[in-house]
mmCIF file of C-alpha atoms in Angstrom:
data_model
loop_
_atom_site.group_PDB
_atom_site.id
_atom_site.type_symbol
_atom_site.label_atom_id
_atom_site.label_comp_id
_atom_site.label_asym_id
_atom_site.label_seq_id
_atom_site.Cartn_x
_atom_site.Cartn_y
_atom_site.Cartn_z
ATOM 1 C CA MET A 93 69.400 46.930 127.038
ATOM 2 C CA LEU A 94 67.797 43.832 125.624
ATOM 3 C CA ASN A 95 68.181 40.504 127.406
ATOM 4 C CA PRO A 96 70.624 38.573 125.237
ATOM 5 C CA LEU A 97 68.934 35.403 126.209
ATOM 6 C CA GLU A 98 65.856 36.477 124.456
ATOM 7 C CA LEU A 99 67.809 36.741 121.228
ATOM 8 C CA ARG A 100 69.669 33.410 121.574
ATOM 9 C CA PRO A 101 70.616 31.808 118.304
ATOM 10 C CA PHE A 102 68.522 28.952 117.203
ATOM 11 C CA LYS A 103 68.285 26.587 114.187
ATOM 12 C CA ILE A 104 65.506 26.826 111.637
ATOM 13 C CA LYS A 105 64.520 24.623 108.876
ATOM 14 C CA ILE A 106 63.708 26.094 105.516
ATOM 15 C CA VAL A 107 61.236 24.031 103.511
ATOM 16 C CA VAL A 108 60.728 25.003 99.888
ATOM 17 C CA ARG A 109 57.088 24.698 99.012
ATOM 18 C CA ASP A 110 56.572 26.962 95.977
ATOM 19 C CA GLY A 111 59.396 28.639 94.166
ATOM 20 C CA PHE A 112 59.054 32.425 94.300
ATOM 21 C CA HIS A 113 60.192 34.427 91.273
ATOM 22 C CA TYR A 114 61.862 37.636 92.476
ATOM 23 C CA HIS A 115 62.973 39.461 89.277
ATOM 24 C CA ASP A 116 64.430 42.914 89.145
ATOM 25 C CA SER A 117 66.407 45.072 86.908
ATOM 26 C CA ILE A 118 70.072 43.947 86.288
ATOM 27 C CA LYS A 119 70.999 47.583 85.803
ATOM 28 C CA SER A 120 70.093 48.319 89.301
ATOM 29 C CA GLY A 121 72.603 45.796 90.561
ATOM 30 C CA ILE A 122 69.929 43.556 92.205
ATOM 31 C CA ALA A 123 70.296 39.901 91.424
ATOM 32 C CA GLU A 124 67.690 38.013 89.484
ATOM 33 C CA HIS A 125 66.416 35.161 91.671
ATOM 34 C CA SER A 126 64.859 32.598 89.613
ATOM 35 C CA ILE A 127 62.524 29.750 90.510
ATOM 36 C CA ASP A 128 65.264 27.284 89.693
ATOM 37 C CA GLN A 129 67.633 28.899 92.102
ATOM 38 C CA ILE A 130 65.241 28.900 94.989
ATOM 39 C CA SER A 131 64.032 25.461 94.210
ATOM 40 C CA SER A 132 67.602 24.143 94.364
ATOM 41 C CA ILE A 133 67.648 24.506 98.109
ATOM 42 C CA LYS A 134 67.579 21.140 99.712
ATOM 43 C CA PRO A 135 64.345 20.624 101.654
ATOM 44 C CA ASN A 136 64.801 20.718 105.427
ATOM 45 C CA THR A 137 68.259 22.279 105.111
ATOM 46 C CA GLU A 138 69.284 23.473 108.653
ATOM 47 C CA ILE A 139 70.801 26.901 108.871
ATOM 48 C CA ASP A 140 72.376 28.297 112.018
ATOM 49 C CA PRO A 141 71.924 31.960 111.165
ATOM 50 C CA MET A 142 74.344 33.226 113.838
ATOM 51 C CA ARG A 143 77.267 30.769 113.131
ATOM 52 C CA PRO A 144 80.155 32.869 111.957
ATOM 53 C CA ASP A 145 80.802 30.651 108.929
ATOM 54 C CA ALA A 146 77.225 30.403 107.824
ATOM 55 C CA HIS A 147 76.461 31.443 104.362
ATOM 56 C CA HIS A 148 75.573 35.144 104.293
ATOM 57 C CA THR A 149 75.818 35.299 108.150
ATOM 58 C CA ALA A 150 74.063 38.668 108.477
ATOM 59 C CA ILE A 151 72.872 41.648 106.528
ATOM 60 C CA ALA A 152 72.030 45.208 107.621
ATOM 61 C CA ALA A 153 69.406 47.808 106.474
ATOM 62 C CA LEU A 154 69.309 51.464 106.945
ATOM 63 C CA ASP A 155 66.064 53.471 106.587
ATOM 64 C CA ILE A 156 66.964 57.160 106.260
ATOM 65 C CA GLY A 157 64.239 59.721 106.578
ATOM 66 C CA GLY A 158 63.959 63.516 107.253
ATOM 67 C CA THR A 159 62.833 62.796 110.805
ATOM 68 C CA LYS A 160 64.305 59.482 111.896
ATOM 69 C CA ILE A 161 66.980 56.935 110.789
ATOM 70 C CA ALA A 162 66.578 53.284 111.589
ATOM 71 C CA ALA A 163 69.156 50.406 111.396
ATOM 72 C CA CYS A 164 68.209 46.715 111.365
ATOM 73 C CA ILE A 165 70.163 43.490 111.396
ATOM 74 C CA ALA A 166 68.808 40.235 109.780
ATOM 75 C CA THR A 167 69.764 36.658 109.397
ATOM 76 C CA ALA A 168 68.253 33.808 107.495
ATOM 77 C CA SER A 169 65.767 33.431 110.376
ATOM 78 C CA GLY A 170 64.491 37.050 109.936
ATOM 79 C CA PRO A 171 65.198 40.571 111.134
ATOM 80 C CA LEU A 172 66.589 40.404 114.665
ATOM 81 C CA LEU A 173 66.499 43.936 115.950
ATOM 82 C CA ARG A 174 65.734 47.485 114.806
ATOM 83 C CA VAL A 175 67.194 50.603 116.436
ATOM 84 C CA VAL A 176 65.860 54.051 115.767
ATOM 85 C CA GLN A 177 67.285 57.599 116.241
ATOM 86 C CA LEU A 178 66.305 61.108 115.231
ATOM 87 C CA THR A 179 68.165 62.029 112.109
ATOM 88 C CA LEU A 180 71.089 64.429 112.736
ATOM 89 C CA THR A 181 70.887 67.710 110.802
ATOM 90 C CA SER A 182 74.062 69.478 111.688
ATOM 91 C CA GLY A 183 77.737 68.834 111.258
ATOM 92 C CA THR A 184 79.616 67.917 108.165
ATOM 93 C CA PRO A 185 77.806 66.609 105.014
ATOM 94 C CA ASP A 186 78.795 63.012 105.858
ATOM 95 C CA THR A 187 77.089 63.143 109.273
ATOM 96 C CA ILE A 188 73.953 61.111 108.355
ATOM 97 C CA ALA A 189 75.883 58.295 106.587
ATOM 98 C CA ARG A 190 78.234 58.006 109.652
ATOM 99 C CA GLN A 191 75.235 58.068 112.007
ATOM 100 C CA GLY A 192 73.839 55.133 110.062
ATOM 101 C CA LEU A 193 77.177 53.120 110.515
ATOM 102 C CA ARG A 194 77.003 53.878 114.292
ATOM 103 C CA LEU A 195 73.510 52.601 114.442
ATOM 104 C CA ILE A 196 74.498 49.345 112.757
ATOM 105 C CA ASP A 197 77.246 48.991 115.381
ATOM 106 C CA ALA A 198 74.687 49.679 118.176
ATOM 107 C CA CYS A 199 72.431 47.102 116.768
ATOM 108 C CA CYS A 200 75.233 44.516 116.673
ATOM 109 C CA GLN A 201 76.305 45.475 120.192
ATOM 110 C CA GLN A 202 72.794 44.769 121.637
ATOM 111 C CA LEU A 203 72.597 41.493 119.698
ATOM 112 C CA GLN A 204 76.145 40.577 120.704
ATOM 113 C CA ILE A 205 77.094 40.049 117.086
ATOM 114 C CA ASP A 206 80.531 40.881 115.663
ATOM 115 C CA PRO A 207 79.962 43.820 113.161
ATOM 116 C CA ALA A 208 82.366 42.062 110.837
ATOM 117 C CA ALA A 209 79.802 39.286 110.411
ATOM 118 C CA VAL A 210 77.486 41.842 108.645
ATOM 119 C CA GLN A 211 78.478 41.450 105.046
ATOM 120 C CA SER A 212 76.297 43.900 103.247
ATOM 121 C CA VAL A 213 73.835 46.813 103.707
ATOM 122 C CA GLY A 214 70.728 47.862 101.935
ATOM 123 C CA VAL A 215 69.638 51.463 102.195
ATOM 124 C CA SER A 216 66.239 52.946 101.961
ATOM 125 C CA SER A 217 66.577 56.789 101.709
ATOM 126 C CA CYS A 218 64.691 59.954 101.013
ATOM 127 C CA GLY A 219 65.965 61.538 97.731
ATOM 128 C CA PRO A 220 66.581 62.682 95.189
ATOM 129 C CA PHE A 221 69.954 61.061 94.429
ATOM 130 C CA GLU A 222 72.920 62.234 92.462
ATOM 131 C CA VAL A 223 75.961 60.200 91.396
ATOM 132 C CA ARG A 224 79.272 61.930 92.001
ATOM 133 C CA ASP A 225 82.635 60.339 91.304
ATOM 134 C CA GLY A 226 80.863 57.040 90.772
ATOM 135 C CA ALA A 227 79.108 56.989 94.070
ATOM 136 C CA THR A 228 75.455 57.723 94.992
ATOM 137 C CA GLY A 229 74.709 60.547 97.389
ATOM 138 C CA MET A 230 71.444 62.361 98.184
ATOM 139 C CA ILE A 231 70.175 65.891 97.954
ATOM 140 C CA PRO A 232 66.982 65.843 100.104
ATOM 141 C CA PRO A 233 65.384 69.309 100.445
ATOM 142 C CA ASN A 234 64.085 68.382 103.983
ATOM 143 C CA LEU A 235 67.661 67.802 105.128
ATOM 144 C CA CYS A 236 69.892 70.123 103.147
ATOM 145 C CA GLY A 237 69.912 73.699 104.519
ATOM 146 C CA GLY A 238 71.991 75.031 101.720
ATOM 147 C CA LEU A 239 69.223 74.422 99.150
ATOM 148 C CA PRO A 240 66.507 77.003 98.365
ATOM 149 C CA ASN A 241 63.877 77.100 101.097
ATOM 150 C CA GLY A 242 66.241 75.405 103.460
ATOM 151 C CA ASP A 243 66.848 78.310 105.867
ATOM 152 C CA ASP A 244 65.001 76.590 108.680
ATOM 153 C CA LEU A 245 67.620 73.834 108.866
ATOM 154 C CA PRO A 246 70.882 74.195 110.916
ATOM 155 C CA ASN A 247 73.287 73.388 108.245
ATOM 156 C CA ASP A 248 74.563 74.528 104.779
ATOM 157 C CA TRP A 249 74.440 71.105 103.150
ATOM 158 C CA THR A 250 73.855 70.890 99.417
ATOM 159 C CA PHE A 251 74.921 67.262 98.868
ATOM 160 C CA LEU A 252 75.136 64.345 101.329
ATOM 161 C CA PRO A 253 77.627 61.604 100.532
ATOM 162 C CA LEU A 254 76.205 58.101 101.285
ATOM 163 C CA GLU A 255 77.663 55.258 99.269
ATOM 164 C CA SER A 256 81.273 56.479 99.571
ATOM 165 C CA VAL A 257 81.047 56.521 103.308
ATOM 166 C CA LEU A 258 79.316 53.193 103.556
ATOM 167 C CA ARG A 259 81.973 51.473 101.384
ATOM 168 C CA GLU A 260 84.551 52.400 103.968
ATOM 169 C CA ARG A 261 82.993 49.479 105.927
ATOM 170 C CA PHE A 262 81.330 47.413 103.152
ATOM 171 C CA SER A 263 83.925 47.372 100.385
ATOM 172 C CA SER A 264 82.980 44.469 98.123
ATOM 173 C CA VAL A 265 81.313 45.300 94.776
ATOM 174 C CA ARG A 266 77.737 44.116 95.744
ATOM 175 C CA SER A 267 77.808 44.870 99.432
ATOM 176 C CA VAL A 268 76.040 48.293 99.323
ATOM 177 C CA ARG A 269 72.687 48.830 97.565
ATOM 178 C CA ILE A 270 70.805 52.149 97.814
ATOM 179 C CA ALA A 271 67.367 53.049 96.549
ATOM 180 C CA ASN A 272 64.571 55.605 97.127
ATOM 181 C CA ASP A 273 62.294 54.741 100.004
ATOM 182 C CA CYS A 274 59.233 54.101 97.780
ATOM 183 C CA VAL A 275 61.295 51.964 95.412
ATOM 184 C CA THR A 276 62.594 49.869 98.407
ATOM 185 C CA ALA A 277 58.992 49.525 99.569
ATOM 186 C CA LEU A 278 58.107 48.035 96.254
ATOM 187 C CA HIS A 279 61.165 45.705 96.492
ATOM 188 C CA ALA A 280 59.567 44.502 99.887
ATOM 189 C CA GLU A 281 56.159 44.018 98.366
ATOM 190 C CA ARG A 282 57.701 41.883 95.551
ATOM 191 C CA ALA A 283 60.035 39.920 97.757
ATOM 192 C CA VAL A 284 57.827 39.088 100.793
ATOM 193 C CA GLY A 285 54.555 40.664 99.898
ATOM 194 C CA ILE A 286 51.952 40.005 97.169
ATOM 195 C CA ALA A 287 52.828 42.585 94.510
ATOM 196 C CA PRO A 288 52.484 41.203 90.957
ATOM 197 C CA ALA A 289 54.857 41.726 88.075
ATOM 198 C CA ASN A 290 53.161 44.955 87.113
ATOM 199 C CA ALA A 291 52.624 47.076 90.226
ATOM 200 C CA ILE A 292 52.970 50.540 91.701
ATOM 201 C CA TYR A 293 53.878 51.438 95.346
ATOM 202 C CA VAL A 294 52.734 54.907 96.614
ATOM 203 C CA THR A 295 53.461 56.652 99.786
ATOM 204 C CA TRP A 296 50.902 59.434 100.632
ATOM 205 C CA SER A 297 52.376 61.111 103.616
ATOM 206 C CA THR A 298 53.977 64.518 104.186
ATOM 207 C CA GLY A 299 55.092 64.142 100.637
ATOM 208 C CA ILE A 300 54.238 61.746 97.773
ATOM 209 C CA GLY A 301 56.452 59.212 96.146
ATOM 210 C CA PHE A 302 56.266 56.102 93.997
ATOM 211 C CA GLY A 303 57.947 52.885 93.161
ATOM 212 C CA LEU A 304 57.214 51.397 89.717
ATOM 213 C CA CYS A 305 57.533 47.838 88.510
ATOM 214 C CA VAL A 306 56.838 46.734 84.897
ATOM 215 C CA ASP A 307 57.073 43.118 83.706
ATOM 216 C CA GLY A 308 58.899 42.194 86.944
ATOM 217 C CA HIS A 309 61.536 44.812 86.548
ATOM 218 C CA ILE A 310 61.637 47.531 89.329
ATOM 219 C CA LEU A 311 62.565 50.796 87.826
ATOM 220 C CA HIS A 312 65.581 52.749 89.122
ATOM 221 C CA GLY A 313 66.520 55.148 86.412
ATOM 222 C CA LYS A 314 69.977 56.727 85.604
ATOM 223 C CA ALA A 315 70.649 58.024 89.106
ATOM 224 C CA GLY A 316 68.059 56.080 91.127
ATOM 225 C CA ASN A 317 65.353 58.689 90.802
ATOM 226 C CA ALA A 318 62.678 56.804 88.988
ATOM 227 C CA GLY A 319 59.360 57.147 90.782
ATOM 228 C CA HIS A 320 59.459 60.851 91.738
ATOM 229 C CA ALA A 321 55.996 61.061 90.172
ATOM 230 C CA GLY A 322 54.927 63.247 93.145
ATOM 231 C CA HIS A 323 56.459 66.109 91.092
ATOM 232 C CA MET A 324 54.405 65.550 87.982
ATOM 233 C CA LEU A 325 52.605 68.684 86.966
ATOM 234 C CA LEU A 326 48.813 68.254 87.040
ATOM 235 C CA SER A 327 47.395 71.811 87.100
ATOM 236 C CA GLU A 328 48.296 74.898 85.201
ATOM 237 C CA THR A 329 46.139 77.177 87.376
ATOM 238 C CA SER A 330 46.997 75.925 90.892
ATOM 239 C CA GLN A 331 49.261 78.096 92.906
ATOM 240 C CA ALA A 332 50.031 75.274 95.314
ATOM 241 C CA LEU A 333 53.727 75.392 95.988
ATOM 242 C CA CYS A 334 55.852 72.343 96.368
ATOM 243 C CA GLY A 335 59.078 72.170 98.287
ATOM 244 C CA CYS A 336 60.808 71.360 94.955
ATOM 245 C CA GLY A 337 59.741 74.788 93.644
ATOM 246 C CA ASN A 338 56.968 73.578 91.344
ATOM 247 C CA ARG A 339 53.443 75.059 91.502
ATOM 248 C CA GLY A 340 50.521 72.665 90.685
ATOM 249 C CA ASP A 341 52.410 69.386 90.981
ATOM 250 C CA LEU A 342 50.753 66.469 92.873
ATOM 251 C CA GLU A 343 52.770 66.782 96.067
ATOM 252 C CA GLY A 344 52.281 70.515 96.157
ATOM 253 C CA MET A 345 48.518 70.118 95.933
ATOM 254 C CA VAL A 346 47.773 67.086 98.066
ATOM 255 C CA GLY A 347 50.984 66.249 100.077
ATOM 256 C CA GLY A 348 50.165 66.033 103.798
ATOM 257 C CA ARG A 349 52.060 69.166 104.679
ATOM 258 C CA ASN A 350 50.619 71.226 101.850
ATOM 259 C CA VAL A 351 46.811 70.476 102.216
ATOM 260 C CA GLY A 352 46.903 71.882 105.706
ATOM 261 C CA LYS A 353 48.768 74.916 104.531
ATOM 262 C CA HIS A 354 46.252 75.671 101.792
ATOM 263 C CA LEU A 355 43.272 75.475 104.108
ATOM 264 C CA GLY A 356 44.897 76.967 107.217
ATOM 265 C CA LYS A 357 44.216 74.042 109.584
ATOM 266 C CA PRO A 358 45.926 70.919 110.571
ATOM 267 C CA LEU A 359 45.445 67.810 108.235
ATOM 268 C CA GLU A 360 44.034 65.686 110.940
ATOM 269 C CA VAL A 361 41.362 68.306 111.711
ATOM 270 C CA ILE A 362 40.453 68.457 107.994
ATOM 271 C CA PHE A 363 39.831 64.605 107.887
ATOM 272 C CA ARG A 364 38.149 64.558 111.220
ATOM 273 C CA ASP A 365 35.658 67.239 110.128
ATOM 274 C CA ALA A 366 35.160 65.514 106.858
ATOM 275 C CA GLN A 367 34.299 62.310 108.589
ATOM 276 C CA ARG A 368 31.731 64.147 110.685
ATOM 277 C CA GLY A 369 30.133 65.533 107.528
ATOM 278 C CA ASP A 370 31.474 68.985 107.402
ATOM 279 C CA ALA A 371 30.805 70.214 103.834
ATOM 280 C CA SER A 372 33.888 72.367 103.295
ATOM 281 C CA ALA A 373 36.187 69.746 104.802
ATOM 282 C CA LEU A 374 34.602 67.001 102.736
ATOM 283 C CA ASP A 375 34.930 69.068 99.546
ATOM 284 C CA ALA A 376 38.677 69.549 100.342
ATOM 285 C CA VAL A 377 39.160 65.732 100.910
ATOM 286 C CA GLN A 378 37.240 64.821 97.716
ATOM 287 C CA GLU A 379 39.339 67.323 95.748
ATOM 288 C CA ALA A 380 42.666 65.858 97.200
ATOM 289 C CA ALA A 381 41.454 62.279 96.548
ATOM 290 C CA GLY A 382 40.453 63.282 93.059
ATOM 291 C CA TRP A 383 43.915 64.671 92.170
ATOM 292 C CA PHE A 384 45.643 61.689 93.749
ATOM 293 C CA GLY A 385 43.406 59.244 91.847
ATOM 294 C CA ARG A 386 43.949 60.959 88.554
ATOM 295 C CA ALA A 387 47.778 60.707 89.168
ATOM 296 C CA LEU A 388 47.266 56.966 89.708
ATOM 297 C CA TYR A 389 45.075 56.741 86.517
ATOM 298 C CA ASN A 390 47.879 58.429 84.479
ATOM 299 C CA LEU A 391 50.470 55.976 85.721
ATOM 300 C CA THR A 392 48.183 53.115 85.105
ATOM 301 C CA THR A 393 47.780 54.139 81.452
ATOM 302 C CA ILE A 394 51.473 54.605 81.045
ATOM 303 C CA LEU A 395 52.643 51.393 82.795
ATOM 304 C CA ASP A 396 49.693 49.010 82.122
ATOM 305 C CA THR A 397 49.799 48.132 85.824
ATOM 306 C CA GLU A 398 47.723 45.414 87.725
ATOM 307 C CA ALA A 399 47.802 46.571 91.249
ATOM 308 C CA ILE A 400 48.567 49.744 93.441
ATOM 309 C CA PHE A 401 49.794 49.445 96.976
ATOM 310 C CA ILE A 402 49.577 52.497 99.149
ATOM 311 C CA GLY A 403 51.288 53.466 102.418
ATOM 312 C CA GLY A 404 52.067 56.465 104.357
ATOM 313 C CA SER A 405 50.355 58.321 107.273
ATOM 314 C CA VAL A 406 47.745 60.240 105.272
ATOM 315 C CA TRP A 407 46.478 57.040 103.609
ATOM 316 C CA ARG A 408 46.836 54.835 106.627
ATOM 317 C CA HIS A 409 44.908 56.993 109.008
ATOM 318 C CA ASN A 410 42.083 57.855 106.473
ATOM 319 C CA GLU A 411 41.793 54.834 104.198
ATOM 320 C CA ALA A 412 38.128 54.242 104.835
ATOM 321 C CA LEU A 413 37.437 57.694 103.475
ATOM 322 C CA LEU A 414 39.959 57.894 100.730
ATOM 323 C CA ALA A 415 39.967 54.371 99.137
ATOM 324 C CA PRO A 416 36.492 54.528 97.488
ATOM 325 C CA LEU A 417 37.220 58.068 96.151
ATOM 326 C CA VAL A 418 40.524 57.076 94.648
ATOM 327 C CA GLN A 419 39.330 53.785 93.264
ATOM 328 C CA ARG A 420 36.437 55.688 91.472
ATOM 329 C CA GLU A 421 38.916 58.037 89.698
ATOM 330 C CA ILE A 422 40.624 54.944 88.258
ATOM 331 C CA ASP A 423 37.576 52.842 87.470
ATOM 332 C CA GLY A 424 35.709 55.698 85.851
ATOM 333 C CA ARG A 425 38.085 56.112 82.872
ATOM 334 C CA PHE A 426 39.017 53.966 79.853
ATOM 335 C CA PRO A 427 38.003 50.514 80.908
ATOM 336 C CA ALA A 428 40.333 48.815 78.483
ATOM 337 C CA LEU A 429 43.273 50.054 80.460
ATOM 338 C CA THR A 430 41.798 50.190 83.968
ATOM 339 C CA ARG A 431 39.584 47.119 84.312
ATOM 340 C CA GLY A 432 40.759 44.957 87.152
ATOM 341 C CA VAL A 433 43.176 47.399 88.602
ATOM 342 C CA THR A 434 43.085 47.201 92.310
ATOM 343 C CA VAL A 435 44.024 49.811 94.937
ATOM 344 C CA GLN A 436 45.020 48.435 98.345
ATOM 345 C CA SER A 437 46.939 49.198 101.491
ATOM 346 C CA THR A 438 50.452 47.692 101.960
ATOM 347 C CA MET A 439 50.296 44.482 103.859
ATOM 348 C CA LEU A 440 53.779 45.136 105.264
ATOM 349 C CA GLY A 441 52.830 48.151 107.598
ATOM 350 C CA GLU A 442 55.237 50.731 108.690
ATOM 351 C CA LEU A 443 58.192 48.361 108.294
ATOM 352 C CA VAL A 444 57.772 48.198 104.519
ATOM 353 C CA THR A 445 60.825 50.369 103.810
ATOM 354 C CA ASP A 446 63.072 48.544 106.374
ATOM 355 C CA LEU A 447 62.046 45.266 104.694
ATOM 356 C CA GLY A 448 62.722 46.720 101.362
ATOM 357 C CA ALA A 449 66.190 47.793 102.295
ATOM 358 C CA LEU A 450 66.853 44.274 103.447
ATOM 359 C CA ALA A 451 65.368 42.905 100.266
ATOM 360 C CA LEU A 452 67.988 44.823 98.220
ATOM 361 C CA VAL A 453 70.757 42.640 99.619
ATOM 362 C CA MET A 454 68.837 39.536 100.845
ATOM 363 C CA PRO A 455 70.164 36.109 99.605
ATOM 364 C CA ALA A 456 67.827 34.398 97.284
ATOM 365 C CA ASP A 457 67.626 31.325 99.615
ATOM 366 C CA TRP A 458 66.136 33.371 102.516
ATOM 367 C CA ILE A 459 63.051 34.462 100.707
ATOM 368 C CA ALA A 460 60.830 31.354 100.876
ATOM 369 C CA ASN A 461 61.271 31.159 104.642
ATOM 370 C CA TRP A 462 60.497 34.774 105.228
ATOM 371 C CA ARG A 463 57.383 34.582 103.011
ATOM 372 C CA THR A 464 56.181 31.592 104.868
ATOM 373 C CA HIS A 465 56.940 32.707 108.543
ATOM 374 C CA ARG A 466 56.653 36.577 108.294
ATOM 375 C CA PRO A 467 59.380 37.018 111.038
ATOM 376 C CA TRP A 468 59.193 40.843 110.825
ATOM 377 C CA GLU A 469 55.801 40.697 112.702
ATOM 378 C CA THR A 470 57.691 40.111 115.934
ATOM 379 C CA LEU A 471 60.518 42.529 115.263
ATOM 380 C CA ARG A 472 61.626 44.721 118.194
ATOM 381 C CA SER A 473 62.307 48.404 117.682
ATOM 382 C CA VAL A 474 64.520 50.120 120.226
ATOM 383 C CA PRO A 475 64.833 53.947 120.315
ATOM 384 C CA LEU A 476 68.222 55.333 121.095
ATOM 385 C CA ASP A 477 69.037 58.682 122.405
ATOM 386 C CA GLN A 478 71.181 61.189 120.591
ATOM 387 C CA THR A 479 74.224 60.712 122.753
ATOM 388 C CA ARG A 480 75.092 57.318 121.221
#
């Protein structure tokens, strides 16, 4: 249990220095926050973020993955606490959504905040999504045992309700916002990071996913599935099998789980051997980086992007080896479209999807303070056991 004294409410002053234009798709339900809106905040306005009648007293975030689920509570001063638990994979199809609500309650309990003070929730989740009866749910192959290739999971799930369950608690029209984890990561990079108006976010981890922003509009698509470019087909001859059923798509060929399968050794061993100069391992890494870089080139030519931000465990642990190989694939083709395009790691670290979920529902007048003070850098993460 955290010491409540360490989380005592305090007053902050927000000083508006430069207006920040955070501009997203109206279709997605995310507000357009204009420079005029943010600049209208009175300088040195005092906000007591924990006062029950404070404007937008508190917001919550859920980060739902195949391995873990995290909940976070934030106020105008920044994120206050993050709790983490292994994702449940048995029970009824609404199990994961209800686990998320319990984690929000657990977070509030440790912070000694009334859960009723939490007015909205942003959700970063693995996908893909499907809208049923007007509400978004998810069909992730790594959680649904009733899908093809799901026989290693202890359930028969084929669809997981999400929005409908969350709206039992958060019932107002704009109180629940859900997006794919890579899309939320890009929301974070736009809100509190340095992503320009034309940018791509990529996760290279067990799988590969994308978030896409064009002219300041983050793309969501008809059901929230924009950015599933890890499933773009790249090779007609590759027999690399992806979990989606494709052969020769990007994730099937270079996703973290699949590279190791193809070569019959753990991924970390392949990269370690490559760094030591082993020829076969180096060939494998160069081939993977080549396919990955070509996918980024394809998206660059389609979207006319300025910057590419990359996260995920494969990239994070091997950036020094991969970055020049990937950048070369972009720089070496059609300079009129690729000149000046940069490839860089996310500056927001492993919390990028949590921050993105918060960004989905964050009031406009919080952004300037968060960008200035970077309060997530001191965020506590508390693991919870499965009995809670």
